[in-house]
Amino acid sequence: MNKENFYEGLFILNSDAYARNPEDVSSLIAKTIEQLDGVVRVSRLWDDRKLAYPIKHHRRGVYWLSYFRLSTDKLAELNRLFRLNENILRFLIIAHDPRLEEALVQHALTGPVQAKEEGAEPAEQEVYDDEEDEAEDEENNAAEEEAENA
């Protein structure tokens, strides 16, 4: 008998494809899991941000969070299908203790806690200077090319 586990998946999606068609790009994760007889508990947008370094020539990524149940013997196939999908730049899937399932699902459904609700002052937002970011990116790309050529 195959054991079913509770998993958390964090995905970095192609932000260009997501901007053009958010519903199709985000639903591909749930469709892939359900194709393998898994059950998606929660699947939602987590964040859209600039990446620390380019991934497959992309400088921005959409972070997508999913909690799901899946048979352990189908996890390798799920990983393979996600690697083949060009809209998924990176992903990480971890197994959780089933006793945490309801708490994690409820937390994901409610989203992040707002600072005003807790009575704290809002955190200062970082301001990015595009010119500085581009200069850093060019330096990082040059360093990567040197490493590859060495």
C-alpha positions as CSV (number, residue, x, y, z in Angstrom):
1,M,0.0,0.0,0.0
2,N,1.3,3.4,-1.0
3,K,1.7,6.0,1.7
4,E,0.3,9.5,1.2
5,N,2.2,12.4,2.6
6,F,1.5,16.1,3.2
7,Y,3.8,18.4,1.2
8,E,4.6,22.1,0.9
9,G,5.8,23.3,-2.5
10,L,7.3,26.7,-3.1
11,F,7.7,27.6,-6.8
12,I,9.4,30.5,-8.6
13,L,7.4,31.1,-11.7
14,N,8.3,33.0,-14.9
15,S,7.0,36.5,-14.1
16,D,6.6,37.4,-17.8
17,A,4.3,34.5,-18.5
18,Y,2.4,35.1,-15.2
19,A,1.8,38.7,-16.1
20,R,0.4,37.7,-19.5
21,N,-1.8,34.9,-18.2
22,P,-1.9,34.6,-14.4
23,E,-4.6,32.0,-14.1
24,D,-3.1,29.5,-16.6
25,V,0.4,29.8,-15.2
26,S,-0.6,29.4,-11.6
27,S,-3.2,26.6,-12.2
28,L,-0.6,24.4,-13.9
29,I,0.8,23.5,-10.5
30,A,-2.6,22.3,-9.2
31,K,-3.4,20.5,-12.5
32,T,0.0,18.7,-12.4
33,I,-0.6,17.5,-8.8
34,E,-4.2,16.5,-9.5
35,Q,-3.0,14.6,-12.7
36,L,-1.1,12.3,-10.4
37,D,-4.1,11.8,-8.1
38,G,-2.9,14.3,-5.5
39,V,-5.1,16.7,-3.5
40,V,-4.3,20.4,-3.4
41,R,-5.3,21.9,-0.1
42,V,-4.1,25.5,-0.8
43,S,-2.4,27.1,-3.7
44,R,-1.8,30.9,-3.7
45,L,0.4,33.7,-4.7
46,W,3.1,34.4,-2.1
47,D,5.1,37.3,-3.6
48,D,6.4,38.9,-6.8
49,R,9.9,40.2,-6.5
50,K,13.3,40.8,-8.0
51,L,15.5,37.7,-7.8
52,A,18.8,37.8,-6.0
53,Y,20.5,36.6,-9.2
54,P,19.2,35.8,-12.7
55,I,17.6,32.4,-13.2
56,K,17.4,31.3,-16.8
57,H,17.9,35.0,-17.8
58,H,15.0,36.2,-15.7
59,R,15.5,39.0,-13.2
60,R,12.0,38.8,-11.5
61,G,10.0,35.9,-10.3
62,V,6.6,35.1,-8.9
63,Y,6.7,33.0,-5.8
64,W,3.8,30.6,-5.5
65,L,3.0,28.5,-2.4
66,S,1.1,25.2,-2.4
67,Y,0.2,22.6,0.2
68,F,-1.0,19.3,-1.1
69,R,-1.3,15.6,-0.4
70,L,0.3,13.0,-2.7
71,S,1.3,9.4,-2.7
72,T,5.0,9.0,-2.0
73,D,5.6,6.8,-5.0
74,K,4.4,9.6,-7.3
75,L,6.7,12.3,-6.0
76,A,9.5,11.5,-8.4
77,E,7.2,11.8,-11.4
78,L,5.9,15.1,-10.0
79,N,9.4,16.5,-9.7
80,R,10.1,15.4,-13.3
81,L,7.0,17.1,-14.6
82,F,7.8,20.4,-12.8
83,R,11.4,20.3,-14.1
84,L,10.0,20.0,-17.7
85,N,7.7,23.0,-17.3
86,E,9.3,26.1,-18.7
87,N,7.1,28.4,-16.6
88,I,8.6,27.0,-13.4
89,L,12.1,28.5,-12.9
90,R,12.8,26.8,-9.6
91,F,10.9,24.8,-7.0
92,L,11.3,23.1,-3.6
93,I,9.0,20.5,-2.2
94,I,9.3,19.4,1.4
95,A,7.3,16.8,3.4
96,H,5.6,18.0,6.6
97,D,4.4,16.1,9.6
98,P,0.7,15.4,8.9
99,R,-0.2,16.8,12.4
100,L,0.8,20.2,11.1
101,E,-1.5,20.0,8.0
102,E,-4.5,22.0,9.3
103,A,-2.4,24.7,11.0
104,L,-0.3,25.3,7.8
105,V,-3.3,25.3,5.5
106,Q,-5.2,27.8,7.8
107,H,-2.1,30.0,7.9
108,A,-1.8,29.9,4.1
109,L,-5.5,30.7,3.7
110,T,-5.3,33.8,5.9
111,G,-2.1,35.2,4.3
112,P,0.4,37.4,6.0
113,V,-0.5,39.2,9.2
114,Q,-0.8,43.0,8.6
115,A,1.3,45.2,10.9
116,K,-1.7,47.4,11.7
117,E,-3.6,44.4,13.1
118,E,-0.8,43.7,15.6
119,G,-0.7,47.4,16.7
120,A,2.9,47.8,15.3
121,E,4.1,50.5,13.0
122,P,4.4,49.5,9.4
123,A,7.9,48.4,8.4
124,E,9.8,50.7,6.1
125,Q,9.9,49.5,2.5
126,E,13.2,49.3,0.8
127,V,13.7,51.6,-2.1
128,Y,15.6,50.1,-5.1
129,D,17.6,52.2,-7.4
130,D,17.3,50.6,-10.8
131,E,20.7,51.9,-12.0
132,E,22.5,50.4,-9.0
133,D,20.6,47.1,-9.5
134,E,21.6,46.9,-13.1
135,A,25.2,47.7,-12.3
136,E,25.2,44.9,-9.7
137,D,23.6,42.5,-12.1
138,E,26.2,43.2,-14.8
139,E,29.0,42.6,-12.2
140,N,27.4,39.3,-11.2
141,N,26.9,38.2,-14.8
142,A,30.5,39.1,-15.6
143,A,31.7,37.1,-12.6
144,E,29.6,34.1,-13.6
145,E,31.0,34.2,-17.2
146,E,34.5,34.4,-15.9
147,A,33.9,31.4,-13.7
148,E,32.4,29.4,-16.6
149,N,35.3,30.3,-18.9
150,A,38.0,29.4,-16.3
